[in-house]
Amino acid sequence: MIKTVLNTKINSKIQLLQNHWMCSKAGCCSDHCFVHAEHSEHFPLGHDHFAVWAAAWNKDDSLANMESPPNHHKFNMIPGQQVNELSLLLQCRLANHNQPIASNSAALVFNFNMPPEVLNVFRPTNIQPTEERHAPPTMQDQHSLLQPGSHHGLDLSLDGFCTSYNLSDAIRMRLHENGYTSAET
């Protein structure tokens, strides 16, 4: 560990705490124990406890001192600890957790998927069939990209097709060079 001024201060406070809270009770499970002034139960202290205690004490004497440990979760099980002595963060989280949910809070949202067949119930049934312009493809037309029963578009000449879709002369020339003569080819 690199020695810094902060580490030196905290290490000296850890040493002071260990010397002060040395346990002399026969049969105790720890070498160091915190014994509350009003309760005789021993609270075993380990290095983590001393590190947290020394860091809090080093930060501010009002947070911790030689006789009182910091308000930290590692010390929540000290005998005689009152519920209002829990850390401020833990108190806020418990308060928020125990609050009833307001009735005007955001409502739950349920998302579900339905197959398209179910939605057909809501489609109008009085749709007029469109006029057929061409006969549907025959069974011999196996290479058509259109599905059976689909209608082809208008049969336009190459010039009419390019004019209808605002295609440039360069595109019209390229289609003509590749053998296209109408919209059906």
Backbone as CSV, one residue per row, in Angstrom:
resi,resn,N_x,N_y,N_z,CA_x,CA_y,CA_z,C_x,C_y,C_z
1,MET,0.845,-1.171,0.000,0.000,0.000,0.000,0.892,1.236,0.000
2,ILE,0.527,2.212,-0.773,1.277,3.461,-0.851,0.959,4.286,0.395
3,LYS,2.007,4.808,1.022,1.802,5.629,2.217,1.466,7.043,1.791
4,THR,0.289,7.493,2.201,-0.114,8.872,1.972,-0.498,9.461,3.316
5,VAL,-0.700,10.756,3.355,-1.085,11.420,4.601,-2.418,10.860,5.085
6,LEU,-3.348,10.653,4.156,-4.658,10.123,4.523,-4.533,8.707,5.077
7,ASN,-3.755,7.845,4.385,-3.571,6.481,4.872,-2.931,6.468,6.250
8,THR,-1.960,7.329,6.463,-1.282,7.385,7.754,-2.252,7.792,8.853
9,LYS,-3.088,8.790,8.595,-4.076,9.235,9.590,-5.072,8.119,9.898
10,ILE,-5.593,7.482,8.858,-6.590,6.417,9.063,-5.955,5.229,9.766
11,ASN,-4.728,4.869,9.383,-4.053,3.746,10.039,-3.802,4.027,11.515
12,SER,-3.448,5.266,11.833,-3.223,5.587,13.257,-4.540,5.526,14.024
13,LYS,-5.643,5.940,13.418,-6.958,5.861,14.088,-7.387,4.402,14.240
14,ILE,-7.095,3.566,13.232,-7.401,2.133,13.344,-6.637,1.546,14.529
15,GLN,-5.377,1.923,14.670,-4.562,1.416,15.785,-5.133,1.872,17.123
16,LEU,-5.559,3.144,17.207,-6.167,3.657,18.445,-7.444,2.880,18.777
17,LEU,-8.285,2.643,17.767,-9.539,1.912,17.987,-9.266,0.474,18.419
18,GLN,-8.315,-0.181,17.771,-7.996,-1.569,18.139,-7.479,-1.648,19.578
19,ASN,-6.659,-0.693,19.956,-6.148,-0.691,21.334,-7.270,-0.427,22.334
20,HIS,-8.181,0.473,21.994,-9.264,0.835,22.905,-10.305,-0.282,23.043
21,TRP,-10.629,-0.954,21.935,-11.695,-1.963,21.935,-11.156,-3.398,21.994
22,MET,-10.005,-3.568,22.615,-9.436,-4.902,22.833,-10.366,-5.648,23.785
23,CYS,-10.722,-6.879,23.433,-11.657,-7.657,24.247,-10.879,-8.547,25.221
24,SER,-11.235,-8.439,26.489,-10.557,-9.252,27.520,-11.503,-10.288,28.119
25,LYS,-12.702,-10.412,27.549,-13.673,-11.369,28.059,-13.219,-12.785,27.709
26,ALA,-13.199,-13.639,28.702,-12.780,-15.029,28.483,-13.804,-15.739,27.600
27,GLY,-13.325,-16.467,26.621,-14.204,-17.246,25.748,-14.845,-16.433,24.649
28,CYS,-14.491,-15.157,24.471,-15.074,-14.326,23.405,-14.505,-14.778,22.065
29,CYS,-15.312,-14.693,21.043,-14.913,-15.187,19.727,-14.037,-14.211,18.956
30,SER,-13.809,-13.007,19.476,-13.037,-12.006,18.752,-12.017,-11.349,19.679
31,ASP,-10.956,-10.845,19.077,-9.945,-10.132,19.850,-10.389,-8.712,20.167
32,HIS,-11.305,-8.177,19.333,-11.779,-6.801,19.500,-13.304,-6.820,19.483
33,CYS,-13.922,-6.142,20.463,-15.383,-6.071,20.546,-15.812,-4.675,20.953
34,PHE,-16.958,-4.261,20.388,-17.596,-3.026,20.840,-18.610,-3.414,21.894
35,VAL,-18.539,-2.762,23.050,-19.488,-3.022,24.121,-20.178,-1.704,24.413
36,HIS,-21.492,-1.670,24.146,-22.279,-0.464,24.360,-22.328,-0.177,25.853
37,ALA,-22.323,1.080,26.211,-22.298,1.474,27.628,-23.514,0.959,28.383
38,GLU,-24.667,0.837,27.700,-25.899,0.414,28.370,-26.184,-1.077,28.217
39,HIS,-25.450,-1.763,27.374,-25.688,-3.180,27.141,-24.370,-3.934,27.281
40,SER,-24.439,-5.084,27.866,-23.209,-5.832,28.111,-22.860,-6.789,26.977
41,GLU,-23.720,-6.894,25.958,-23.424,-7.798,24.842,-22.227,-7.297,24.051
42,HIS,-21.423,-8.233,23.595,-20.246,-7.896,22.802,-20.600,-7.927,21.321
43,PHE,-20.134,-6.925,20.605,-20.281,-6.869,19.145,-18.883,-7.030,18.561
44,PRO,-18.582,-8.192,17.937,-17.229,-8.433,17.419,-16.857,-7.431,16.318
45,LEU,-15.645,-6.935,16.383,-15.143,-5.974,15.408,-14.027,-6.604,14.588
46,GLY,-14.104,-6.451,13.289,-13.057,-6.932,12.391,-12.374,-5.752,11.718
47,HIS,-11.455,-6.061,10.826,-10.709,-4.990,10.154,-11.639,-4.078,9.348
48,ASP,-12.659,-4.660,8.691,-13.601,-3.840,7.918,-14.310,-2.831,8.809
49,HIS,-14.700,-3.267,10.008,-15.356,-2.353,10.943,-14.421,-1.209,11.311
50,PHE,-13.171,-1.554,11.643,-12.214,-0.530,12.041,-11.905,0.422,10.890
51,ALA,-11.808,-0.095,9.670,-11.511,0.757,8.505,-12.630,1.769,8.269
52,VAL,-13.880,1.319,8.349,-15.026,2.217,8.151,-15.092,3.233,9.289
53,TRP,-14.907,2.753,10.508,-14.972,3.605,11.691,-13.883,4.675,11.629
54,ALA,-12.654,4.289,11.310,-11.536,5.232,11.253,-11.727,6.250,10.124
55,ALA,-12.227,5.805,8.970,-12.454,6.732,7.850,-13.513,7.768,8.213
56,ALA,-14.596,7.333,8.872,-15.643,8.277,9.280,-15.117,9.234,10.349
57,TRP,-14.362,8.711,11.289,-13.795,9.527,12.365,-12.812,10.540,11.791
58,ASN,-12.030,10.117,10.800,-11.064,11.007,10.174,-11.768,12.126,9.408
59,LYS,-12.923,11.807,8.840,-13.663,12.812,8.059,-14.264,13.883,8.960
60,ASP,-14.894,13.444,10.062,-15.538,14.412,10.950,-15.806,13.750,12.303
61,ASP,-15.487,14.422,13.376,-15.704,13.877,14.718,-17.189,13.692,15.032
62,SER,-18.058,14.417,14.323,-19.496,14.252,14.582,-20.028,12.967,13.939
63,LEU,-19.325,12.419,12.955,-19.745,11.174,12.313,-19.365,9.961,13.155
64,ALA,-18.228,10.022,13.801,-17.743,8.926,14.642,-16.624,9.458,15.524
65,ASN,-16.437,8.785,16.659,-15.304,9.097,17.527,-14.895,7.825,18.239
66,MET,-14.013,7.943,19.211,-13.494,6.758,19.897,-14.610,5.960,20.568
67,GLU,-15.651,6.625,21.052,-16.698,5.953,21.825,-17.946,5.611,21.011
68,SER,-18.124,6.251,19.872,-19.339,5.943,19.101,-18.987,5.627,17.653
69,PRO,-19.439,4.464,17.183,-19.146,4.059,15.794,-19.975,4.884,14.811
70,PRO,-19.598,4.840,13.537,-20.340,5.612,12.527,-21.710,5.012,12.238
71,ASN,-22.513,5.812,11.614,-23.836,5.384,11.180,-23.662,4.665,9.841
72,HIS,-23.339,3.389,9.902,-22.987,2.590,8.722,-23.619,1.215,8.862
73,HIS,-23.943,0.590,7.747,-24.634,-0.707,7.788,-23.832,-1.784,8.508
74,LYS,-22.522,-1.671,8.545,-21.723,-2.679,9.249,-21.977,-2.649,10.751
75,PHE,-22.520,-1.547,11.238,-22.763,-1.395,12.667,-24.260,-1.439,13.010
76,ASN,-25.094,-1.855,12.066,-26.547,-1.880,12.314,-26.956,-2.925,13.341
77,MET,-26.148,-3.935,13.574,-26.525,-5.015,14.482,-25.934,-4.838,15.887
78,ILE,-25.428,-3.662,16.188,-24.888,-3.416,17.528,-26.026,-3.555,18.534
79,PRO,-25.813,-4.264,19.649,-26.868,-4.399,20.662,-27.312,-3.020,21.158
80,GLY,-28.632,-2.869,21.297,-29.192,-1.594,21.748,-29.400,-0.596,20.635
81,GLN,-29.083,-0.978,19.410,-29.250,-0.078,18.275,-30.738,0.155,18.043
82,GLN,-31.152,1.385,17.932,-32.544,1.742,17.700,-32.795,1.835,16.201
83,VAL,-34.058,1.660,15.799,-34.402,1.715,14.373,-34.064,3.079,13.793
84,ASN,-34.243,4.151,14.599,-33.955,5.485,14.082,-32.460,5.765,14.005
85,GLU,-31.636,4.819,14.451,-30.194,4.977,14.360,-29.642,4.344,13.084
86,LEU,-30.511,3.851,12.205,-30.060,3.289,10.928,-29.459,4.413,10.088
87,SER,-28.638,4.046,9.142,-28.037,5.062,8.281,-29.132,5.842,7.571
88,LEU,-28.829,7.090,7.273,-29.812,7.969,6.635,-30.274,7.405,5.299
89,LEU,-29.344,6.865,4.519,-29.699,6.278,3.230,-30.656,5.101,3.413
90,LEU,-30.356,4.234,4.376,-31.219,3.086,4.628,-32.588,3.544,5.123
91,GLN,-32.642,4.563,5.967,-33.925,5.095,6.439,-34.765,5.600,5.268
92,CYS,-34.144,6.326,4.350,-34.884,6.849,3.184,-35.389,5.719,2.294
93,ARG,-34.549,4.722,2.066,-34.965,3.601,1.218,-36.092,2.807,1.857
94,LEU,-36.015,2.589,3.166,-37.092,1.878,3.853,-38.379,2.682,3.824
95,ALA,-38.275,3.998,4.011,-39.466,4.861,3.975,-40.115,4.820,2.592
96,ASN,-39.314,4.896,1.544,-39.856,4.843,0.184,-40.471,3.485,-0.119
97,HIS,-39.853,2.432,0.386,-40.355,1.085,0.139,-41.688,0.851,0.849
98,ASN,-41.860,1.428,2.015,-43.058,1.194,2.815,-44.198,2.148,2.511
99,GLN,-43.970,3.148,1.660,-45.039,4.081,1.321,-46.053,3.399,0.415
100,PRO,-47.348,3.662,0.652,-48.359,3.090,-0.262,-48.244,3.770,-1.623
101,ILE,-48.559,3.016,-2.637,-48.496,3.539,-3.995,-49.678,4.479,-4.200
102,ALA,-49.386,5.683,-4.677,-50.434,6.673,-4.903,-51.366,6.201,-6.013
103,SER,-52.656,6.518,-5.859,-53.635,6.068,-6.847,-53.492,6.815,-8.168
104,ASN,-52.902,8.014,-8.135,-52.759,8.769,-9.377,-51.406,8.532,-10.033
105,SER,-50.667,7.552,-9.555,-49.368,7.254,-10.165,-49.585,6.604,-11.527
106,ALA,-48.529,6.474,-12.256,-48.621,5.913,-13.610,-49.247,4.521,-13.581
107,ALA,-50.196,4.314,-14.443,-50.894,3.035,-14.513,-50.011,1.994,-15.182
108,LEU,-50.280,0.758,-14.893,-49.548,-0.321,-15.529,-49.907,-0.391,-17.007
109,VAL,-48.949,-0.741,-17.825,-49.166,-0.857,-19.257,-48.981,-2.318,-19.640
110,PHE,-49.967,-2.856,-20.319,-49.883,-4.237,-20.798,-49.791,-4.201,-22.316
111,ASN,-48.786,-4.828,-22.862,-48.615,-4.936,-24.307,-48.820,-6.392,-24.695
112,PHE,-49.574,-6.610,-25.763,-49.742,-7.965,-26.249,-49.886,-7.922,-27.757
113,ASN,-49.504,-8.998,-28.376,-49.564,-9.119,-29.836,-50.710,-10.025,-30.224
114,MET,-51.376,-9.629,-31.310,-52.465,-10.456,-31.830,-52.157,-10.782,-33.289
115,PRO,-52.460,-11.981,-33.711,-52.243,-12.311,-35.121,-53.209,-11.512,-35.996
116,PRO,-52.827,-11.234,-37.230,-53.663,-10.422,-38.116,-55.052,-11.007,-38.344
117,GLU,-55.183,-12.342,-38.262,-56.489,-12.948,-38.497,-57.521,-12.469,-37.468
118,VAL,-57.071,-12.223,-36.260,-57.993,-11.768,-35.215,-58.484,-10.365,-35.529
119,LEU,-57.628,-9.535,-36.109,-58.007,-8.160,-36.421,-58.954,-8.073,-37.615
120,ASN,-59.095,-9.131,-38.414,-60.012,-9.113,-39.546,-61.456,-8.908,-39.098
121,VAL,-61.745,-9.197,-37.866,-63.095,-8.996,-37.340,-63.481,-7.529,-37.416
122,PHE,-62.503,-6.622,-37.295,-62.788,-5.198,-37.265,-62.768,-4.544,-38.634
123,ARG,-62.488,-5.310,-39.686,-62.459,-4.743,-41.035,-63.855,-4.755,-41.633
124,PRO,-64.209,-3.716,-42.372,-65.537,-3.691,-42.983,-65.687,-4.791,-44.037
125,THR,-66.902,-5.321,-44.148,-67.138,-6.418,-45.080,-67.743,-5.946,-46.393
126,ASN,-68.114,-4.685,-46.493,-68.781,-4.200,-47.707,-67.810,-3.548,-48.684
127,ILE,-66.596,-4.065,-48.796,-65.624,-3.532,-49.746,-65.967,-4.058,-51.138
128,GLN,-66.028,-3.126,-52.089,-66.356,-3.486,-53.464,-65.104,-4.059,-54.142
129,PRO,-65.239,-5.177,-54.860,-64.066,-5.724,-55.548,-63.623,-4.780,-56.651
130,THR,-62.331,-4.720,-56.866,-61.793,-3.849,-57.914,-61.968,-4.513,-59.272
131,GLU,-61.972,-3.685,-60.274,-62.158,-4.173,-61.633,-60.919,-4.907,-62.100
132,GLU,-61.097,-6.042,-62.725,-59.970,-6.810,-63.227,-59.561,-6.255,-64.572
133,ARG,-58.278,-5.923,-64.719,-57.806,-5.348,-65.974,-57.289,-6.438,-66.913
134,HIS,-56.672,-7.459,-66.295,-56.100,-8.537,-67.095,-56.504,-9.856,-66.464
135,ALA,-56.414,-10.884,-67.221,-56.704,-12.220,-66.702,-55.578,-12.629,-65.761
136,PRO,-55.885,-13.398,-64.745,-54.828,-13.850,-63.835,-53.842,-14.734,-64.571
137,PRO,-52.613,-14.815,-64.071,-51.605,-15.627,-64.757,-52.046,-17.084,-64.819
138,THR,-51.652,-17.708,-65.882,-52.028,-19.107,-66.069,-51.047,-19.998,-65.341
139,MET,-51.349,-21.260,-65.279,-50.486,-22.228,-64.613,-49.141,-22.357,-65.330
140,GLN,-49.101,-21.989,-66.628,-47.856,-22.124,-67.380,-46.846,-21.052,-66.989
141,ASP,-47.305,-19.944,-66.355,-46.438,-18.822,-66.016,-45.747,-19.086,-64.679
142,GLN,-44.823,-20.057,-64.679,-44.168,-20.460,-63.430,-43.071,-19.491,-63.007
143,HIS,-42.576,-18.650,-63.888,-41.466,-17.767,-63.579,-41.932,-16.355,-63.227
144,SER,-43.204,-16.133,-63.077,-43.721,-14.812,-62.751,-43.420,-14.481,-61.287
145,LEU,-43.067,-13.242,-61.053,-42.813,-12.795,-59.683,-44.106,-12.496,-58.939
146,LEU,-45.199,-12.344,-59.684,-46.489,-12.046,-59.064,-47.156,-13.331,-58.587
147,GLN,-47.889,-13.223,-57.498,-48.607,-14.383,-56.980,-49.813,-14.662,-57.858
148,PRO,-50.240,-15.920,-57.900,-51.433,-16.239,-58.696,-52.618,-15.410,-58.209
149,GLY,-53.378,-14.876,-59.128,-54.534,-14.052,-58.786,-54.195,-12.570,-58.716
150,SER,-52.906,-12.233,-58.752,-52.503,-10.818,-58.722,-52.690,-10.226,-60.108
151,HIS,-52.896,-8.924,-60.144,-53.131,-8.254,-61.421,-51.880,-7.511,-61.852
152,HIS,-51.600,-7.618,-63.155,-50.495,-6.853,-63.721,-50.947,-5.414,-63.859
153,GLY,-49.955,-4.508,-63.938,-50.288,-3.101,-64.155,-50.668,-2.852,-65.602
154,LEU,-50.797,-1.595,-65.939,-51.159,-1.216,-67.301,-50.062,-1.630,-68.270
155,ASP,-50.472,-2.007,-69.487,-49.502,-2.370,-70.522,-49.135,-1.096,-71.261
156,LEU,-48.008,-0.502,-70.853,-47.572,0.757,-71.441,-46.389,0.509,-72.358
157,SER,-46.243,1.389,-73.348,-45.037,1.339,-74.173,-43.880,1.824,-73.317
158,LEU,-42.660,1.606,-73.790,-41.488,2.034,-73.025,-41.518,3.538,-72.808
159,ASP,-41.878,4.316,-73.851,-41.944,5.773,-73.716,-43.046,6.170,-72.741
160,GLY,-44.186,5.527,-72.811,-45.305,5.821,-71.895,-44.956,5.473,-70.447
161,PHE,-44.244,4.356,-70.247,-43.833,3.926,-68.916,-42.882,4.957,-68.294
162,CYS,-41.875,5.374,-69.094,-40.894,6.350,-68.596,-41.551,7.690,-68.304
163,THR,-42.517,8.086,-69.126,-43.221,9.342,-68.904,-44.094,9.255,-67.649
164,SER,-44.809,8.145,-67.458,-45.701,7.971,-66.305,-44.935,8.027,-64.979
165,TYR,-43.718,7.504,-64.963,-42.936,7.444,-63.725,-41.809,8.471,-63.692
166,ASN,-41.887,9.472,-64.583,-40.915,10.579,-64.621,-39.475,10.078,-64.651
167,LEU,-39.192,9.100,-65.500,-37.844,8.568,-65.636,-37.085,9.390,-66.666
168,SER,-35.800,9.548,-66.462,-34.973,10.379,-67.346,-34.745,9.678,-68.688
169,ASP,-34.269,10.451,-69.652,-33.964,9.893,-70.970,-32.840,8.878,-70.883
170,ALA,-31.896,9.085,-69.949,-30.777,8.145,-69.802,-31.300,6.775,-69.366
171,ILE,-32.267,6.761,-68.475,-32.843,5.491,-68.023,-33.640,4.854,-69.152
172,ARG,-34.405,5.670,-69.895,-35.177,5.144,-71.020,-34.253,4.513,-72.047
173,MET,-33.123,5.173,-72.317,-32.153,4.641,-73.275,-31.554,3.327,-72.763
174,ARG,-31.249,3.264,-71.474,-30.653,2.045,-70.892,-31.651,0.893,-70.996
175,LEU,-32.943,1.144,-70.699,-33.961,0.102,-70.815,-34.090,-0.367,-72.272
176,HIS,-34.063,0.582,-73.223,-34.170,0.243,-74.639,-32.971,-0.595,-75.089
177,GLU,-31.748,-0.225,-74.608,-30.534,-0.975,-74.958,-30.600,-2.415,-74.430
178,ASN,-31.307,-2.620,-73.320,-31.396,-3.953,-72.719,-32.603,-4.737,-73.236
179,GLY,-33.270,-4.224,-74.248,-34.305,-4.993,-74.909,-35.720,-4.776,-74.387
180,TYR,-35.927,-3.805,-73.547,-37.277,-3.534,-73.054,-38.004,-2.673,-74.079
181,THR,-39.245,-3.097,-74.401,-40.046,-2.346,-75.350,-41.357,-1.843,-74.754
182,SER,-41.752,-2.478,-73.626,-42.996,-2.049,-72.958,-42.928,-2.457,-71.501
183,ALA,-43.956,-2.117,-70.747,-43.996,-2.442,-69.320,-44.169,-3.938,-69.097
184,GLU,-44.624,-4.659,-70.093,-44.862,-6.100,-69.971,-43.633,-6.936,-70.258
185,THR,-42.556,-6.363,-70.793,-41.376,-7.159,-71.138,-40.387,-7.236,-70.019
